[in-house]
Amino acid sequence: MKGKKEYQDVKEEKLNIDENKAEDTDTSPVDCNCENGAEEDRAAKEIDSLKAELEEKNKKVDEYHDKLQRLAAEFDNYKKRTIREKDSLYSEAVSDVISAILPVMDNLERALQACSNDNGLQSLKDGVELVYRQMKDSLKNIGVEEINCCEACFDPQLHNAVMHVEDEACGQNMIVEEFQKGYVYKDKVIRHSMVKVAN
């Protein structure tokens, strides 16, 4: 009888242990579900923040693209405007030069008419001298000046030496003769003077 009672006590203990185990196993899936739910929430929040960040980046990309298109259009307009201004400046410059030279053409026509009417060489000479002076004045008025070669030392930036001569009376690299006049406009040489240089 005693052994039977011990057997029942052991059996009840075993049942209690099994029930405890069952309770432990019952609660563990609930804990697991809680952890999985928290992870899913975190993942959802992270996805939402990434979506918001992507949306913000897309807005910035659209904004930069719009700015780039506007800048490209402005640059294209600037190029066209610059070309128009350059053409306009060139046309104005040519018009100014032609306006300065036209009176010289008028006087050349008058000189030719005077030659046909009068056979005198003096009147022809006077007419040509008048036209020459007028031409010099016209060039001076638009800023073109002659390069001075009279008793000047040779300067390769202003002069073009086409002849060389040994002359004891002249100094070293002195210009002794000018074959063709040179002209400068402001600091730019339009045509170099063609000269003969001594020593």
CSV table of N, CA and C in Angstrom, one decimal, residues 33-195:
chain,number,residue,atom,x,y,z
A,33,ASN,N,6.0,36.0,-30.5
A,33,ASN,CA,5.2,36.9,-31.4
A,33,ASN,C,5.4,38.3,-31.0
A,34,CYS,N,5.6,38.6,-29.8
A,34,CYS,CA,5.8,40.0,-29.3
A,34,CYS,C,7.1,40.6,-30.0
A,35,GLU,N,8.2,39.7,-29.9
A,35,GLU,CA,9.4,40.2,-30.5
A,35,GLU,C,9.3,40.4,-32.0
A,36,ASN,N,8.6,39.4,-32.7
A,36,ASN,CA,8.4,39.5,-34.1
A,36,ASN,C,7.6,40.8,-34.5
A,37,GLY,N,6.6,41.1,-33.7
A,37,GLY,CA,5.8,42.3,-33.9
A,37,GLY,C,6.6,43.6,-33.7
A,38,ALA,N,7.5,43.6,-32.7
A,38,ALA,CA,8.3,44.8,-32.5
A,38,ALA,C,9.3,45.0,-33.7
A,39,GLU,N,9.8,43.8,-34.2
A,39,GLU,CA,10.7,43.9,-35.3
A,39,GLU,C,10.0,44.4,-36.5
A,40,GLU,N,8.8,43.9,-36.7
A,40,GLU,CA,8.0,44.4,-37.9
A,40,GLU,C,7.7,45.9,-37.8
A,41,ASP,N,7.4,46.3,-36.6
A,41,ASP,CA,7.1,47.7,-36.4
A,41,ASP,C,8.3,48.6,-36.7
A,42,ARG,N,9.5,48.1,-36.2
A,42,ARG,CA,10.7,48.8,-36.5
A,42,ARG,C,11.0,48.9,-38.0
A,43,ALA,N,10.8,47.7,-38.6
A,43,ALA,CA,11.1,47.6,-40.1
A,43,ALA,C,10.1,48.5,-40.8
A,44,ALA,N,8.8,48.6,-40.4
A,44,ALA,CA,7.8,49.4,-41.0
A,44,ALA,C,8.2,50.9,-40.9
A,45,LYS,N,8.6,51.3,-39.6
A,45,LYS,CA,9.1,52.7,-39.4
A,45,LYS,C,10.3,53.0,-40.3
A,46,GLU,N,11.2,52.1,-40.3
A,46,GLU,CA,12.4,52.3,-41.2
A,46,GLU,C,12.1,52.5,-42.6
A,47,ILE,N,11.1,51.7,-43.1
A,47,ILE,CA,10.7,51.8,-44.5
A,47,ILE,C,10.0,53.1,-44.7
A,48,ASP,N,9.2,53.5,-43.8
A,48,ASP,CA,8.5,54.8,-43.9
A,48,ASP,C,9.5,56.0,-43.9
A,49,SER,N,10.5,55.9,-43.0
A,49,SER,CA,11.5,57.0,-43.0
A,49,SER,C,12.3,57.0,-44.3
A,50,LEU,N,12.6,55.8,-44.9
A,50,LEU,CA,13.3,55.7,-46.1
A,50,LEU,C,12.5,56.2,-47.3
A,51,LYS,N,11.2,55.9,-47.2
A,51,LYS,CA,10.3,56.5,-48.3
A,51,LYS,C,10.2,58.0,-48.2
A,52,ALA,N,10.1,58.5,-47.0
A,52,ALA,CA,10.1,60.0,-46.8
A,52,ALA,C,11.4,60.6,-47.3
A,53,GLU,N,12.5,60.0,-47.0
A,53,GLU,CA,13.8,60.5,-47.4
A,53,GLU,C,13.9,60.4,-48.9
A,54,LEU,N,13.4,59.3,-49.5
A,54,LEU,CA,13.5,59.2,-51.0
A,54,LEU,C,12.6,60.2,-51.7
A,55,GLU,N,11.4,60.5,-51.1
A,55,GLU,CA,10.5,61.5,-51.6
A,55,GLU,C,11.2,62.9,-51.6
A,56,GLU,N,11.9,63.2,-50.4
A,56,GLU,CA,12.6,64.5,-50.3
A,56,GLU,C,13.7,64.6,-51.3
A,57,LYS,N,14.4,63.5,-51.5
A,57,LYS,CA,15.5,63.5,-52.5
A,57,LYS,C,15.0,63.7,-53.9
A,58,ASN,N,13.8,63.1,-54.2
A,58,ASN,CA,13.2,63.2,-55.5
A,58,ASN,C,12.8,64.7,-55.8
A,59,LYS,N,12.3,65.3,-54.7
A,59,LYS,CA,11.9,66.7,-54.8
A,59,LYS,C,13.1,67.6,-55.1
A,60,LYS,N,14.2,67.3,-54.4
A,60,LYS,CA,15.4,68.0,-54.6
A,60,LYS,C,16.0,67.8,-56.1
A,61,VAL,N,15.9,66.6,-56.5
A,61,VAL,CA,16.3,66.2,-57.9
A,61,VAL,C,15.5,67.0,-58.9
A,62,ASP,N,14.2,67.0,-58.7
A,62,ASP,CA,13.3,67.8,-59.6
A,62,ASP,C,13.6,69.3,-59.6
A,63,GLU,N,13.9,69.8,-58.4
A,63,GLU,CA,14.3,71.2,-58.2
A,63,GLU,C,15.6,71.5,-58.9
A,64,TYR,N,16.6,70.7,-58.7
A,64,TYR,CA,17.9,70.9,-59.4
A,64,TYR,C,17.7,70.8,-60.9
A,65,HIS,N,16.9,69.8,-61.4
A,65,HIS,CA,16.7,69.6,-62.8
A,65,HIS,C,16.0,70.9,-63.4
A,66,ASP,N,15.1,71.4,-62.7
A,66,ASP,CA,14.4,72.7,-63.1
A,66,ASP,C,15.4,73.8,-63.2
A,67,LYS,N,16.2,73.9,-62.1
A,67,LYS,CA,17.3,75.0,-62.1
A,67,LYS,C,18.2,74.8,-63.3
A,68,LEU,N,18.6,73.6,-63.5
A,68,LEU,CA,19.6,73.3,-64.6
A,68,LEU,C,19.0,73.7,-66.0
A,69,GLN,N,17.7,73.4,-66.2
A,69,GLN,CA,17.0,73.7,-67.4
A,69,GLN,C,16.9,75.3,-67.6
A,70,ARG,N,16.6,75.9,-66.5
A,70,ARG,CA,16.5,77.4,-66.6
A,70,ARG,C,17.9,78.0,-66.9
A,71,LEU,N,18.9,77.5,-66.2
A,71,LEU,CA,20.3,78.0,-66.4
A,71,LEU,C,20.7,77.7,-67.8
A,72,ALA,N,20.4,76.5,-68.4
A,72,ALA,CA,20.8,76.3,-69.8
A,72,ALA,C,20.1,77.2,-70.7
A,73,ALA,N,18.8,77.5,-70.4
A,73,ALA,CA,18.1,78.4,-71.3
A,73,ALA,C,18.6,79.8,-71.2
A,74,GLU,N,19.0,80.3,-70.0
A,74,GLU,CA,19.6,81.6,-69.8
A,74,GLU,C,20.9,81.7,-70.5
A,75,PHE,N,21.7,80.6,-70.4
A,75,PHE,CA,23.0,80.6,-71.1
A,75,PHE,C,22.9,80.7,-72.6
A,76,ASP,N,21.9,80.0,-73.1
A,76,ASP,CA,21.6,80.0,-74.6
A,76,ASP,C,21.2,81.4,-75.0
A,77,ASN,N,20.3,82.0,-74.2
A,77,ASN,CA,19.9,83.4,-74.5
A,77,ASN,C,21.1,84.4,-74.4
A,78,TYR,N,22.0,84.1,-73.4
A,78,TYR,CA,23.2,85.0,-73.3
A,78,TYR,C,24.1,84.9,-74.5
A,79,LYS,N,24.3,83.6,-75.0
A,79,LYS,CA,25.1,83.4,-76.2
A,79,LYS,C,24.5,84.1,-77.4
A,80,LYS,N,23.2,84.0,-77.6
A,80,LYS,CA,22.6,84.6,-78.7
A,80,LYS,C,22.7,86.2,-78.6
A,81,ARG,N,22.4,86.7,-77.4
A,81,ARG,CA,22.5,88.1,-77.2
A,81,ARG,C,24.0,88.6,-77.4
A,82,THR,N,25.0,87.9,-77.0
A,82,THR,CA,26.4,88.3,-77.2
A,82,THR,C,26.7,88.3,-78.7
A,83,ILE,N,26.2,87.3,-79.4
A,83,ILE,CA,26.5,87.3,-80.9
A,83,ILE,C,25.9,88.5,-81.5
A,84,ARG,N,24.6,88.8,-81.1
A,84,ARG,CA,23.9,90.0,-81.7
A,84,ARG,C,24.7,91.3,-81.4
A,85,GLU,N,25.1,91.4,-80.1
A,85,GLU,CA,25.9,92.6,-79.7
A,85,GLU,C,27.2,92.7,-80.4
A,86,LYS,N,27.9,91.6,-80.6
A,86,LYS,CA,29.2,91.6,-81.4
A,86,LYS,C,28.9,92.1,-82.8
A,87,ASP,N,27.9,91.5,-83.4
A,87,ASP,CA,27.6,91.9,-84.8
A,87,ASP,C,27.2,93.4,-84.9
A,88,SER,N,26.4,93.8,-83.9
A,88,SER,CA,26.0,95.2,-83.9
A,88,SER,C,27.3,96.1,-83.7
A,89,LEU,N,28.2,95.8,-82.8
A,89,LEU,CA,29.4,96.6,-82.5
A,89,LEU,C,30.2,96.6,-83.8
A,90,TYR,N,30.4,95.5,-84.4
A,90,TYR,CA,31.2,95.4,-85.7
A,90,TYR,C,30.6,96.3,-86.7
A,91,SER,N,29.2,96.2,-86.9
A,91,SER,CA,28.6,97.1,-87.9
A,91,SER,C,28.7,98.6,-87.6
A,92,GLU,N,28.6,98.9,-86.3
A,92,GLU,CA,28.8,100.3,-85.9
A,92,GLU,C,30.2,100.8,-86.2
A,93,ALA,N,31.2,99.9,-85.9
A,93,ALA,CA,32.6,100.3,-86.1
A,93,ALA,C,32.9,100.5,-87.6
A,94,VAL,N,32.4,99.6,-88.4
A,94,VAL,CA,32.5,99.7,-89.9
A,94,VAL,C,31.8,101.0,-90.4
A,95,SER,N,30.6,101.3,-89.8
A,95,SER,CA,29.9,102.5,-90.2
A,95,SER,C,30.7,103.7,-89.9
A,96,ASP,N,31.3,103.7,-88.7
A,96,ASP,CA,32.1,104.9,-88.3
A,96,ASP,C,33.3,105.1,-89.2
A,97,VAL,N,34.0,104.0,-89.5
A,97,VAL,CA,35.1,104.2,-90.4
A,97,VAL,C,34.7,104.6,-91.8
A,98,ILE,N,33.7,104.0,-92.3
A,98,ILE,CA,33.2,104.4,-93.7
A,98,ILE,C,32.8,105.9,-93.7
A,99,SER,N,32.1,106.3,-92.6
A,99,SER,CA,31.6,107.7,-92.5
A,99,SER,C,32.8,108.6,-92.5
A,100,ALA,N,33.9,108.2,-91.9
A,100,ALA,CA,35.1,109.1,-91.8
A,100,ALA,C,35.8,109.1,-93.2
A,101,ILE,N,35.7,108.0,-94.0
A,101,ILE,CA,36.4,108.0,-95.3
A,101,ILE,C,35.6,108.5,-96.4
A,102,LEU,N,34.3,108.6,-96.3
A,102,LEU,CA,33.4,109.0,-97.4
A,102,LEU,C,33.7,110.5,-97.9
A,103,PRO,N,34.0,111.4,-97.0
A,103,PRO,CA,34.4,112.7,-97.5
A,103,PRO,C,35.6,112.7,-98.3
A,104,VAL,N,36.6,111.8,-98.0
A,104,VAL,CA,37.8,111.7,-98.8
A,104,VAL,C,37.4,111.2,-100.2
A,105,MET,N,36.5,110.3,-100.3
A,105,MET,CA,36.1,109.8,-101.6
A,105,MET,C,35.4,111.0,-102.4
A,106,ASP,N,34.6,111.8,-101.7
A,106,ASP,CA,34.0,112.9,-102.4
A,106,ASP,C,35.0,113.9,-103.0
A,107,ASN,N,36.1,114.1,-102.2
A,107,ASN,CA,37.2,115.0,-102.7
A,107,ASN,C,38.0,114.4,-103.8
A,108,LEU,N,38.1,113.1,-103.8
A,108,LEU,CA,38.8,112.4,-104.9
A,108,LEU,C,38.0,112.6,-106.2
A,109,GLU,N,36.7,112.5,-106.1
A,109,GLU,CA,35.8,112.7,-107.3
A,109,GLU,C,36.0,114.1,-107.8
A,110,ARG,N,36.0,115.1,-106.8
A,110,ARG,CA,36.1,116.5,-107.2
A,110,ARG,C,37.5,116.7,-107.9
A,111,ALA,N,38.5,116.1,-107.4
A,111,ALA,CA,39.9,116.3,-107.9
A,111,ALA,C,39.9,115.7,-109.4
A,112,LEU,N,39.2,114.5,-109.6
A,112,LEU,CA,39.2,114.0,-110.9
A,112,LEU,C,38.4,114.8,-111.9
A,113,GLN,N,37.3,115.4,-111.4
A,113,GLN,CA,36.5,116.4,-112.3
A,113,GLN,C,37.4,117.6,-112.6
A,114,ALA,N,38.1,118.1,-111.6
A,114,ALA,CA,39.0,119.3,-111.8
A,114,ALA,C,40.1,119.0,-112.8
A,115,CYS,N,40.6,117.7,-112.8
A,115,CYS,CA,41.6,117.4,-113.8
A,115,CYS,C,41.1,117.3,-115.2
A,116,SER,N,39.8,116.9,-115.4
A,116,SER,CA,39.3,116.8,-116.7
A,116,SER,C,38.9,118.2,-117.2
A,117,ASN,N,38.6,119.1,-116.4
A,117,ASN,CA,38.2,120.4,-116.8
A,117,ASN,C,39.5,121.3,-117.0
A,118,ASP,N,40.5,121.1,-116.2
A,118,ASP,CA,41.7,122.0,-116.2
A,118,ASP,C,42.9,121.1,-116.4
A,119,ASN,N,43.7,121.5,-117.4
A,119,ASN,CA,44.9,120.6,-117.7
A,119,ASN,C,46.1,121.0,-116.8
A,120,GLY,N,46.0,121.9,-115.9
A,120,GLY,CA,47.1,122.3,-115.1
A,120,GLY,C,47.5,121.3,-114.1
A,121,LEU,N,48.8,121.0,-114.0
A,121,LEU,CA,49.3,120.1,-113.0
A,121,LEU,C,49.3,120.6,-111.6
A,122,GLN,N,49.4,121.9,-111.4
A,122,GLN,CA,49.3,122.5,-110.1
A,122,GLN,C,48.0,122.3,-109.4
A,123,SER,N,46.9,122.4,-110.2
A,123,SER,CA,45.6,122.2,-109.6
A,123,SER,C,45.4,120.7,-109.2
A,124,LEU,N,46.0,119.8,-110.0
A,124,LEU,CA,45.9,118.4,-109.6
A,124,LEU,C,46.7,118.1,-108.4
A,125,LYS,N,47.9,118.7,-108.3
A,125,LYS,CA,48.8,118.5,-107.1
A,125,LYS,C,48.1,119.1,-105.9
A,126,ASP,N,47.5,120.3,-106.0
A,126,ASP,CA,46.8,120.9,-104.9
A,126,ASP,C,45.6,120.0,-104.4
A,127,GLY,N,44.9,119.4,-105.4
A,127,GLY,CA,43.7,118.6,-105.1
A,127,GLY,C,44.1,117.3,-104.3
A,128,VAL,N,45.2,116.7,-104.8
A,128,VAL,CA,45.7,115.4,-104.2
A,128,VAL,C,46.2,115.7,-102.8
A,129,GLU,N,46.9,116.9,-102.6
A,129,GLU,CA,47.4,117.2,-101.3
A,129,GLU,C,46.3,117.5,-100.3
A,130,LEU,N,45.2,118.1,-100.8
A,130,LEU,CA,44.0,118.3,-100.0
A,130,LEU,C,43.4,117.0,-99.5
A,131,VAL,N,43.3,116.1,-100.5
A,131,VAL,CA,42.7,114.8,-100.2
A,131,VAL,C,43.6,114.0,-99.2
A,132,TYR,N,44.9,114.1,-99.3
A,132,TYR,CA,45.9,113.4,-98.4
A,132,TYR,C,45.7,114.0,-97.0
A,133,ARG,N,45.7,115.3,-96.9
A,133,ARG,CA,45.5,115.9,-95.6
A,133,ARG,C,44.2,115.5,-94.9
A,134,GLN,N,43.2,115.5,-95.7
A,134,GLN,CA,41.8,115.1,-95.2
A,134,GLN,C,41.9,113.6,-94.8
A,135,MET,N,42.5,112.8,-95.5
A,135,MET,CA,42.6,111.4,-95.2
A,135,MET,C,43.4,111.2,-93.8
A,136,LYS,N,44.5,112.0,-93.7
A,136,LYS,CA,45.2,111.9,-92.4
A,136,LYS,C,44.4,112.4,-91.2
A,137,ASP,N,43.6,113.4,-91.5
A,137,ASP,CA,42.8,113.9,-90.4
A,137,ASP,C,41.7,112.9,-90.0
A,138,SER,N,41.1,112.3,-91.1
A,138,SER,CA,40.1,111.3,-90.8
A,138,SER,C,40.6,110.1,-90.0
A,139,LEU,N,41.8,109.6,-90.4
A,139,LEU,CA,42.4,108.5,-89.6
A,139,LEU,C,42.7,109.0,-88.2
A,140,LYS,N,43.2,110.2,-88.0
A,140,LYS,CA,43.5,110.7,-86.7
A,140,LYS,C,42.2,110.8,-85.8
A,141,ASN,N,41.1,111.2,-86.4
A,141,ASN,CA,39.9,111.3,-85.7
A,141,ASN,C,39.3,110.0,-85.2
A,142,ILE,N,39.6,108.9,-85.9
A,142,ILE,CA,39.2,107.6,-85.4
A,142,ILE,C,40.2,106.9,-84.6
A,143,GLY,N,41.4,107.6,-84.3
A,143,GLY,CA,42.4,107.1,-83.4
A,143,GLY,C,43.5,106.4,-84.0
A,144,VAL,N,43.7,106.5,-85.4
A,144,VAL,CA,44.8,105.8,-86.0
A,144,VAL,C,45.9,106.9,-86.2
A,145,GLU,N,47.1,106.5,-85.8
A,145,GLU,CA,48.3,107.4,-85.8
A,145,GLU,C,49.4,106.8,-86.6
A,146,GLU,N,50.3,107.6,-87.2
A,146,GLU,CA,51.5,107.2,-87.9
A,146,GLU,C,52.5,106.8,-86.9
A,147,ILE,N,53.3,105.8,-87.2
A,147,ILE,CA,54.5,105.4,-86.4
A,147,ILE,C,55.6,106.3,-86.8
A,148,ASN,N,56.2,107.0,-85.8
A,148,ASN,CA,57.3,108.0,-86.1
A,148,ASN,C,58.6,107.2,-86.3
A,149,CYS,N,59.2,107.4,-87.5
A,149,CYS,CA,60.5,106.7,-87.8
A,149,CYS,C,61.6,107.7,-88.0
A,150,CYS,N,61.3,109.0,-87.9
A,150,CYS,CA,62.4,110.0,-88.1
A,150,CYS,C,63.4,110.0,-87.0
A,151,GLU,N,64.6,109.7,-87.3
A,151,GLU,CA,65.8,109.6,-86.4
A,151,GLU,C,65.4,108.7,-85.2
A,152,ALA,N,64.7,107.6,-85.4
A,152,ALA,CA,64.3,106.7,-84.4
A,152,ALA,C,65.2,105.5,-84.4
A,153,CYS,N,65.3,104.8,-83.2
A,153,CYS,CA,66.1,103.6,-83.1
A,153,CYS,C,65.1,102.4,-83.6
A,154,PHE,N,65.7,101.4,-84.2
A,154,PHE,CA,64.9,100.3,-84.7
A,154,PHE,C,64.2,99.6,-83.6
A,155,ASP,N,62.9,99.4,-83.7
A,155,ASP,CA,62.1,98.7,-82.7
A,155,ASP,C,61.3,97.6,-83.4
A,156,PRO,N,61.6,96.3,-83.2
A,156,PRO,CA,61.0,95.2,-84.0
A,156,PRO,C,59.5,95.1,-83.8
A,157,GLN,N,59.0,95.7,-82.7
A,157,GLN,CA,57.5,95.7,-82.4
A,157,GLN,C,56.8,96.8,-83.3
A,158,LEU,N,57.5,97.8,-83.8
A,158,LEU,CA,56.9,98.8,-84.6
A,158,LEU,C,57.4,98.8,-86.0
A,159,HIS,N,58.6,98.4,-86.3
A,159,HIS,CA,59.3,98.5,-87.6
A,159,HIS,C,59.6,97.1,-88.2
A,160,ASN,N,59.6,97.1,-89.5
A,160,ASN,CA,60.0,95.9,-90.3
A,160,ASN,C,61.2,96.3,-91.1
A,161,ALA,N,62.4,95.8,-90.7
A,161,ALA,CA,63.6,96.1,-91.4
A,161,ALA,C,63.7,95.2,-92.7
A,162,VAL,N,63.7,95.9,-93.9
A,162,VAL,CA,63.8,95.2,-95.2
A,162,VAL,C,65.2,95.4,-95.8
A,163,MET,N,66.0,96.4,-95.3
A,163,MET,CA,67.3,96.6,-95.8
A,163,MET,C,68.3,97.0,-94.6
A,164,HIS,N,69.6,96.7,-94.8
A,164,HIS,CA,70.6,97.0,-93.8
A,164,HIS,C,71.7,97.7,-94.5
A,165,VAL,N,72.2,98.7,-93.9
A,165,VAL,CA,73.3,99.4,-94.5
A,165,VAL,C,74.4,99.8,-93.5
A,166,GLU,N,75.6,99.8,-93.9
A,166,GLU,CA,76.7,100.2,-93.0
A,166,GLU,C,77.0,101.7,-93.2
A,167,ASP,N,76.8,102.5,-92.2
A,167,ASP,CA,77.0,103.9,-92.3
A,167,ASP,C,77.6,104.4,-91.0
A,168,GLU,N,78.9,104.9,-91.1
A,168,GLU,CA,79.6,105.4,-89.9
A,168,GLU,C,78.9,106.7,-89.3
A,169,ALA,N,78.3,107.4,-90.2
A,169,ALA,CA,77.7,108.7,-89.7
A,169,ALA,C,76.5,108.4,-88.8
A,170,CYS,N,75.8,107.2,-88.9
A,170,CYS,CA,74.6,106.9,-88.1
A,170,CYS,C,75.0,106.0,-87.0
A,171,GLY,N,74.2,106.1,-85.9
A,171,GLY,CA,74.4,105.2,-84.8
A,171,GLY,C,74.0,103.8,-85.0
A,172,GLN,N,74.2,103.0,-83.9
A,172,GLN,CA,73.8,101.6,-84.0
A,172,GLN,C,72.3,101.4,-84.1
A,173,ASN,N,71.8,100.6,-85.0
A,173,ASN,CA,70.4,100.3,-85.2
A,173,ASN,C,69.5,101.5,-85.4
A,174,MET,N,70.1,102.5,-86.1
A,174,MET,CA,69.3,103.7,-86.4
A,174,MET,C,68.5,103.5,-87.7
A,175,ILE,N,67.3,104.0,-87.8
A,175,ILE,CA,66.6,104.0,-89.0
A,175,ILE,C,67.0,105.1,-89.9
A,176,VAL,N,67.5,104.8,-91.1
A,176,VAL,CA,68.0,105.8,-92.0
A,176,VAL,C,67.0,106.2,-93.1
A,177,GLU,N,66.1,105.3,-93.4
A,177,GLU,CA,65.1,105.6,-94.5
A,177,GLU,C,63.8,104.8,-94.2
A,178,GLU,N,62.7,105.4,-94.5
A,178,GLU,CA,61.4,104.7,-94.4
A,178,GLU,C,60.8,104.5,-95.8
A,179,PHE,N,60.5,103.2,-96.1
A,179,PHE,CA,59.9,102.9,-97.4
A,179,PHE,C,58.4,103.0,-97.4
A,180,GLN,N,57.8,102.6,-96.3
A,180,GLN,CA,56.3,102.6,-96.2
A,180,GLN,C,55.9,102.9,-94.8
A,181,LYS,N,55.0,103.8,-94.6
A,181,LYS,CA,54.6,104.3,-93.3
A,181,LYS,C,53.8,103.1,-92.6
A,182,GLY,N,54.1,103.1,-91.2
A,182,GLY,CA,53.3,102.2,-90.4
A,182,GLY,C,52.3,102.9,-89.6
A,183,TYR,N,51.2,102.2,-89.1
A,183,TYR,CA,50.2,102.9,-88.4
A,183,TYR,C,49.8,102.0,-87.1
A,184,VAL,N,49.4,102.8,-86.1
A,184,VAL,CA,48.9,102.1,-84.9
A,184,VAL,C,47.6,102.6,-84.5
A,185,TYR,N,46.7,101.7,-83.9
A,185,TYR,CA,45.4,102.1,-83.4
A,185,TYR,C,45.5,101.8,-81.9
A,186,LYS,N,45.5,102.9,-81.1
A,186,LYS,CA,45.7,102.7,-79.7
A,186,LYS,C,47.0,102.0,-79.4
A,187,ASP,N,47.0,100.8,-78.8
A,187,ASP,CA,48.3,100.1,-78.6
A,187,ASP,C,48.5,99.0,-79.6
A,188,LYS,N,47.6,98.8,-80.6
A,188,LYS,CA,47.7,97.8,-81.6
A,188,LYS,C,48.3,98.3,-82.9
A,189,VAL,N,49.4,97.5,-83.3
A,189,VAL,CA,50.0,97.9,-84.6
A,189,VAL,C,49.2,97.4,-85.7
A,190,ILE,N,48.7,98.3,-86.6
A,190,ILE,CA,47.9,97.9,-87.7
A,190,ILE,C,48.8,97.5,-88.9
A,191,ARG,N,49.9,98.3,-89.1
A,191,ARG,CA,50.9,97.9,-90.1
A,191,ARG,C,52.2,98.4,-89.6
A,192,HIS,N,53.2,97.6,-89.7
A,192,HIS,CA,54.6,97.9,-89.3
A,192,HIS,C,55.2,98.9,-90.4
A,193,SER,N,56.1,99.8,-89.9
A,193,SER,CA,56.8,100.6,-90.8
A,193,SER,C,57.9,99.8,-91.5
A,194,MET,N,58.0,100.0,-92.9
A,194,MET,CA,59.0,99.3,-93.6
A,194,MET,C,60.2,100.2,-93.7
A,195,VAL,N,61.4,99.8,-93.2
A,195,VAL,CA,62.5,100.7,-93.0
A,195,VAL,C,63.8,100.1,-93.4
